[in-house]
Amino acid sequence: MPAPLPHEFLPSVPALVVESDDIQDGERLPDLHVFNDWGMTGGNQSPHLRWSGAPEGTRSYAVTCFDPDAPTGSGFWHWVLFDLPASVTELPTGAGSAPDFKGLPEGAVHARTDYGTKAYGGAAPPPGDPHRYVFTVHALGVDKLGVDSDTSPAVVGFNINANLLARGFVVAHFGV
């Protein structure tokens, strides 16, 4: 039985519609979005994401990517981005990718991922069954989360969930 997805532990909230020109729900994650280290040779580019259906009162967004299947006992955070203005409803391919962060809106903050970097880090599962990569957009009722880029993914997640109005996601998989 696969590990639960992060939202399965949380109270239900309204759903955002999340779409991507790069990844499809339930499909294999393209090599462009796979890590380029740890034995992987991917492009390490964050995928394009577009979302709609935010409820009234949405003041900002956060975007995360989580692998619940990582053999860590706590999953693996691949992307933790927050303080996106409410006017932003789309991120281009590579917006979360260092060093350029092309298309990332001013004021958006990357927190440290489980790679130890403040940027998107692509899939890099060990050999075996494919892992799921949950790309989630969170609509929030605050302009700023009140944490900084050195904050752990768990604490960022706590603040996201404390201010959550709606969420939506796309789940892709990748294995070697």
PDB file of C-alpha atoms in Angstrom:
ATOM      1  CA  MET A   1       0.000   0.000   0.000  1.00  0.00           C
ATOM      2  CA  PRO A   2       1.513   3.385  -0.965  1.00  0.00           C
ATOM      3  CA  ALA A   3       2.201   6.037   1.649  1.00  0.00           C
ATOM      4  CA  PRO A   4      -0.610   8.551   2.214  1.00  0.00           C
ATOM      5  CA  LEU A   5      -0.378  11.858   0.404  1.00  0.00           C
ATOM      6  CA  PRO A   6       0.187  14.924   2.619  1.00  0.00           C
ATOM      7  CA  HIS A   7      -3.337  16.288   2.150  1.00  0.00           C
ATOM      8  CA  GLU A   8      -4.850  12.985   3.312  1.00  0.00           C
ATOM      9  CA  PHE A   9      -3.836  13.885   6.889  1.00  0.00           C
ATOM     10  CA  LEU A  10      -5.460  17.324   6.778  1.00  0.00           C
ATOM     11  CA  PRO A  11      -9.005  18.626   6.991  1.00  0.00           C
ATOM     12  CA  SER A  12     -10.809  18.939   3.684  1.00  0.00           C
ATOM     13  CA  VAL A  13     -10.746  22.347   1.990  1.00  0.00           C
ATOM     14  CA  PRO A  14     -12.112  23.619  -1.329  1.00  0.00           C
ATOM     15  CA  ALA A  15     -10.210  22.442  -4.389  1.00  0.00           C
ATOM     16  CA  LEU A  16      -8.155  24.564  -6.745  1.00  0.00           C
ATOM     17  CA  VAL A  17      -7.815  23.424 -10.344  1.00  0.00           C
ATOM     18  CA  VAL A  18      -4.101  22.823 -11.027  1.00  0.00           C
ATOM     19  CA  GLU A  19      -2.874  22.182 -14.563  1.00  0.00           C
ATOM     20  CA  SER A  20       0.489  21.992 -16.289  1.00  0.00           C
ATOM     21  CA  ASP A  21       1.780  22.154 -19.828  1.00  0.00           C
ATOM     22  CA  ASP A  22       4.693  19.953 -18.685  1.00  0.00           C
ATOM     23  CA  ILE A  23       3.290  17.232 -16.427  1.00  0.00           C
ATOM     24  CA  GLN A  24       0.058  15.276 -16.421  1.00  0.00           C
ATOM     25  CA  ASP A  25      -1.713  13.847 -13.389  1.00  0.00           C
ATOM     26  CA  GLY A  26      -0.928  10.144 -13.065  1.00  0.00           C
ATOM     27  CA  GLU A  27       1.738  10.183 -15.785  1.00  0.00           C
ATOM     28  CA  ARG A  28       5.538   9.791 -15.718  1.00  0.00           C
ATOM     29  CA  LEU A  29       7.519  12.895 -14.796  1.00  0.00           C
ATOM     30  CA  PRO A  30       9.471  14.018 -17.880  1.00  0.00           C
ATOM     31  CA  ASP A  31      13.291  14.014 -17.690  1.00  0.00           C
ATOM     32  CA  LEU A  32      13.297  17.830 -17.835  1.00  0.00           C
ATOM     33  CA  HIS A  33      12.009  17.796 -14.221  1.00  0.00           C
ATOM     34  CA  VAL A  34      14.357  15.084 -12.896  1.00  0.00           C
ATOM     35  CA  PHE A  35      17.350  15.969 -10.686  1.00  0.00           C
ATOM     36  CA  ASN A  36      20.779  16.420 -12.282  1.00  0.00           C
ATOM     37  CA  ASP A  37      22.919  14.722  -9.609  1.00  0.00           C
ATOM     38  CA  TRP A  38      22.794  11.644  -7.354  1.00  0.00           C
ATOM     39  CA  GLY A  39      23.148   9.468 -10.476  1.00  0.00           C
ATOM     40  CA  MET A  40      20.391  11.299 -12.378  1.00  0.00           C
ATOM     41  CA  THR A  41      20.912  13.279 -15.582  1.00  0.00           C
ATOM     42  CA  GLY A  42      17.698  15.283 -15.782  1.00  0.00           C
ATOM     43  CA  GLY A  43      17.149  18.944 -16.527  1.00  0.00           C
ATOM     44  CA  ASN A  44      16.261  19.843 -12.910  1.00  0.00           C
ATOM     45  CA  GLN A  45      13.694  22.383 -14.121  1.00  0.00           C
ATOM     46  CA  SER A  46      10.530  23.090 -12.166  1.00  0.00           C
ATOM     47  CA  PRO A  47       7.422  22.381 -14.236  1.00  0.00           C
ATOM     48  CA  HIS A  48       4.966  24.901 -15.609  1.00  0.00           C
ATOM     49  CA  LEU A  49       1.965  25.215 -13.283  1.00  0.00           C
ATOM     50  CA  ARG A  50      -1.325  27.092 -13.731  1.00  0.00           C
ATOM     51  CA  TRP A  51      -4.187  27.251 -11.246  1.00  0.00           C
ATOM     52  CA  SER A  52      -7.695  28.630 -10.931  1.00  0.00           C
ATOM     53  CA  GLY A  53     -10.714  28.567  -8.656  1.00  0.00           C
ATOM     54  CA  ALA A  54      -9.257  30.345  -5.630  1.00  0.00           C
ATOM     55  CA  PRO A  55     -11.874  31.354  -3.089  1.00  0.00           C
ATOM     56  CA  GLU A  56     -12.649  34.918  -2.119  1.00  0.00           C
ATOM     57  CA  GLY A  57     -10.160  36.128   0.452  1.00  0.00           C
ATOM     58  CA  THR A  58      -7.115  34.514  -1.186  1.00  0.00           C
ATOM     59  CA  ARG A  59      -4.190  36.829  -0.466  1.00  0.00           C
ATOM     60  CA  SER A  60      -1.218  34.687  -1.524  1.00  0.00           C
ATOM     61  CA  TYR A  61      -0.164  31.235  -2.723  1.00  0.00           C
ATOM     62  CA  ALA A  62       2.413  28.620  -1.868  1.00  0.00           C
ATOM     63  CA  VAL A  63       3.673  25.876  -4.191  1.00  0.00           C
ATOM     64  CA  THR A  64       5.209  22.651  -2.944  1.00  0.00           C
ATOM     65  CA  CYS A  65       6.463  19.370  -4.358  1.00  0.00           C
ATOM     66  CA  PHE A  66       6.600  16.381  -2.019  1.00  0.00           C
ATOM     67  CA  ASP A  67       7.595  12.730  -2.495  1.00  0.00           C
ATOM     68  CA  PRO A  68       5.670  10.646   0.075  1.00  0.00           C
ATOM     69  CA  ASP A  69       7.427   7.464  -1.106  1.00  0.00           C
ATOM     70  CA  ALA A  70      11.006   8.474  -0.247  1.00  0.00           C
ATOM     71  CA  PRO A  71      12.619   5.925   2.092  1.00  0.00           C
ATOM     72  CA  THR A  72      13.222   8.472   4.845  1.00  0.00           C
ATOM     73  CA  GLY A  73      10.353   7.898   7.237  1.00  0.00           C
ATOM     74  CA  SER A  74       9.207  11.456   6.559  1.00  0.00           C
ATOM     75  CA  GLY A  75       9.029  11.760   2.775  1.00  0.00           C
ATOM     76  CA  PHE A  76      11.123  14.247   0.811  1.00  0.00           C
ATOM     77  CA  TRP A  77      10.448  17.928   0.043  1.00  0.00           C
ATOM     78  CA  HIS A  78      11.541  18.823  -3.505  1.00  0.00           C
ATOM     79  CA  TRP A  79      10.101  22.348  -3.680  1.00  0.00           C
ATOM     80  CA  VAL A  80       8.869  24.809  -1.048  1.00  0.00           C
ATOM     81  CA  LEU A  81       7.868  28.185  -2.472  1.00  0.00           C
ATOM     82  CA  PHE A  82       5.667  30.711  -0.686  1.00  0.00           C
ATOM     83  CA  ASP A  83       4.577  34.365  -0.522  1.00  0.00           C
ATOM     84  CA  LEU A  84       3.456  34.316  -4.158  1.00  0.00           C
ATOM     85  CA  PRO A  85       1.121  37.305  -4.674  1.00  0.00           C
ATOM     86  CA  ALA A  86      -2.583  36.535  -5.147  1.00  0.00           C
ATOM     87  CA  SER A  87      -2.384  38.070  -8.634  1.00  0.00           C
ATOM     88  CA  VAL A  88      -0.076  35.230  -9.754  1.00  0.00           C
ATOM     89  CA  THR A  89      -1.913  32.172 -11.089  1.00  0.00           C
ATOM     90  CA  GLU A  90       0.794  30.644 -13.263  1.00  0.00           C
ATOM     91  CA  LEU A  91       4.494  29.828 -13.093  1.00  0.00           C
ATOM     92  CA  PRO A  92       6.505  29.114 -16.247  1.00  0.00           C
ATOM     93  CA  THR A  93       8.793  26.122 -16.653  1.00  0.00           C
ATOM     94  CA  GLY A  94      11.989  26.787 -14.695  1.00  0.00           C
ATOM     95  CA  ALA A  95      10.569  29.504 -12.419  1.00  0.00           C
ATOM     96  CA  GLY A  96      11.716  27.570  -9.363  1.00  0.00           C
ATOM     97  CA  SER A  97      15.066  26.552 -10.823  1.00  0.00           C
ATOM     98  CA  ALA A  98      18.384  28.059  -9.765  1.00  0.00           C
ATOM     99  CA  PRO A  99      20.279  30.105 -10.604  1.00  0.00           C
ATOM    100  CA  ASP A 100      17.974  32.255 -12.733  1.00  0.00           C
ATOM    101  CA  PHE A 101      14.472  31.706 -11.309  1.00  0.00           C
ATOM    102  CA  LYS A 102      13.052  33.079 -14.588  1.00  0.00           C
ATOM    103  CA  GLY A 103       9.417  34.042 -14.230  1.00  0.00           C
ATOM    104  CA  LEU A 104       9.379  33.927 -10.433  1.00  0.00           C
ATOM    105  CA  PRO A 105       7.442  36.946  -9.121  1.00  0.00           C
ATOM    106  CA  GLU A 106       9.175  39.472  -6.905  1.00  0.00           C
ATOM    107  CA  GLY A 107       8.684  38.730  -3.237  1.00  0.00           C
ATOM    108  CA  ALA A 108       8.302  34.964  -3.663  1.00  0.00           C
ATOM    109  CA  VAL A 109      10.428  33.005  -1.187  1.00  0.00           C
ATOM    110  CA  HIS A 110      12.051  29.588  -1.581  1.00  0.00           C
ATOM    111  CA  ALA A 111      12.539  27.662   1.644  1.00  0.00           C
ATOM    112  CA  ARG A 112      15.203  25.038   2.025  1.00  0.00           C
ATOM    113  CA  THR A 113      14.284  21.685   0.438  1.00  0.00           C
ATOM    114  CA  ASP A 114      15.439  18.303   1.660  1.00  0.00           C
ATOM    115  CA  TYR A 115      18.347  18.634  -0.790  1.00  0.00           C
ATOM    116  CA  GLY A 116      19.448  21.575   1.371  1.00  0.00           C
ATOM    117  CA  THR A 117      18.934  24.090  -1.434  1.00  0.00           C
ATOM    118  CA  LYS A 118      16.530  27.001  -1.815  1.00  0.00           C
ATOM    119  CA  ALA A 119      15.236  26.030  -5.248  1.00  0.00           C
ATOM    120  CA  TYR A 120      13.316  23.276  -7.013  1.00  0.00           C
ATOM    121  CA  GLY A 121      15.109  19.938  -6.893  1.00  0.00           C
ATOM    122  CA  GLY A 122      13.881  17.266  -9.289  1.00  0.00           C
ATOM    123  CA  ALA A 123      13.080  13.606  -8.788  1.00  0.00           C
ATOM    124  CA  ALA A 124      15.927  11.287  -7.773  1.00  0.00           C
ATOM    125  CA  PRO A 125      14.430   8.101  -6.338  1.00  0.00           C
ATOM    126  CA  PRO A 126      16.541   5.047  -5.561  1.00  0.00           C
ATOM    127  CA  PRO A 127      16.087   2.028  -7.842  1.00  0.00           C
ATOM    128  CA  GLY A 128      12.792   0.244  -7.297  1.00  0.00           C
ATOM    129  CA  ASP A 129       9.148   1.137  -7.476  1.00  0.00           C
ATOM    130  CA  PRO A 130       8.272   4.559  -8.938  1.00  0.00           C
ATOM    131  CA  HIS A 131       7.778   7.417  -6.505  1.00  0.00           C
ATOM    132  CA  ARG A 132       4.921   9.943  -6.582  1.00  0.00           C
ATOM    133  CA  TYR A 133       5.701  13.659  -6.876  1.00  0.00           C
ATOM    134  CA  VAL A 134       2.840  15.755  -5.520  1.00  0.00           C
ATOM    135  CA  PHE A 135       2.885  19.293  -6.943  1.00  0.00           C
ATOM    136  CA  THR A 136       0.474  21.265  -4.755  1.00  0.00           C
ATOM    137  CA  VAL A 137      -0.749  24.847  -4.996  1.00  0.00           C
ATOM    138  CA  HIS A 138      -2.102  26.261  -1.733  1.00  0.00           C
ATOM    139  CA  ALA A 139      -4.394  29.340  -1.637  1.00  0.00           C
ATOM    140  CA  LEU A 140      -3.729  31.266   1.567  1.00  0.00           C
ATOM    141  CA  GLY A 141      -5.611  33.899   3.537  1.00  0.00           C
ATOM    142  CA  VAL A 142      -2.481  35.935   4.382  1.00  0.00           C
ATOM    143  CA  ASP A 143      -0.184  38.118   2.273  1.00  0.00           C
ATOM    144  CA  LYS A 144       2.963  36.652   3.873  1.00  0.00           C
ATOM    145  CA  LEU A 145       3.499  33.453   5.835  1.00  0.00           C
ATOM    146  CA  GLY A 146       5.728  35.209   8.365  1.00  0.00           C
ATOM    147  CA  VAL A 147       8.651  32.796   7.963  1.00  0.00           C
ATOM    148  CA  ASP A 148      11.888  33.124   6.010  1.00  0.00           C
ATOM    149  CA  SER A 149      13.906  31.063   3.560  1.00  0.00           C
ATOM    150  CA  ASP A 150      15.825  29.273   6.339  1.00  0.00           C
ATOM    151  CA  THR A 151      12.620  27.821   7.779  1.00  0.00           C
ATOM    152  CA  SER A 152      12.289  24.043   7.551  1.00  0.00           C
ATOM    153  CA  PRO A 153       9.706  22.554   5.171  1.00  0.00           C
ATOM    154  CA  ALA A 154       7.746  21.188   8.148  1.00  0.00           C
ATOM    155  CA  VAL A 155       7.365  24.624   9.740  1.00  0.00           C
ATOM    156  CA  VAL A 156       6.504  26.218   6.387  1.00  0.00           C
ATOM    157  CA  GLY A 157       3.890  23.471   5.964  1.00  0.00           C
ATOM    158  CA  PHE A 158       2.489  24.195   9.419  1.00  0.00           C
ATOM    159  CA  ASN A 159       2.074  27.872   8.491  1.00  0.00           C
ATOM    160  CA  ILE A 160       0.574  26.975   5.111  1.00  0.00           C
ATOM    161  CA  ASN A 161      -2.019  24.741   6.755  1.00  0.00           C
ATOM    162  CA  ALA A 162      -2.800  27.314   9.453  1.00  0.00           C
ATOM    163  CA  ASN A 163      -3.734  29.815   6.705  1.00  0.00           C
ATOM    164  CA  LEU A 164      -5.115  27.457   4.051  1.00  0.00           C
ATOM    165  CA  LEU A 165      -8.256  28.381   2.105  1.00  0.00           C
ATOM    166  CA  ALA A 166      -8.015  25.892  -0.787  1.00  0.00           C
ATOM    167  CA  ARG A 167      -5.552  23.496  -2.433  1.00  0.00           C
ATOM    168  CA  GLY A 168      -5.124  21.556  -5.638  1.00  0.00           C
ATOM    169  CA  PHE A 169      -2.459  19.274  -6.989  1.00  0.00           C
ATOM    170  CA  VAL A 170      -1.035  17.275  -9.848  1.00  0.00           C
ATOM    171  CA  VAL A 171       0.674  13.973  -9.045  1.00  0.00           C
ATOM    172  CA  ALA A 172       3.295  12.598 -11.432  1.00  0.00           C
ATOM    173  CA  HIS A 173       5.513   9.549 -10.897  1.00  0.00           C
ATOM    174  CA  PHE A 174       9.102   8.644 -11.669  1.00  0.00           C
ATOM    175  CA  GLY A 175      11.237   5.583 -11.063  1.00  0.00           C
ATOM    176  CA  VAL A 176      14.508   4.004 -12.182  1.00  0.00           C
TER     177      VAL A 176
END
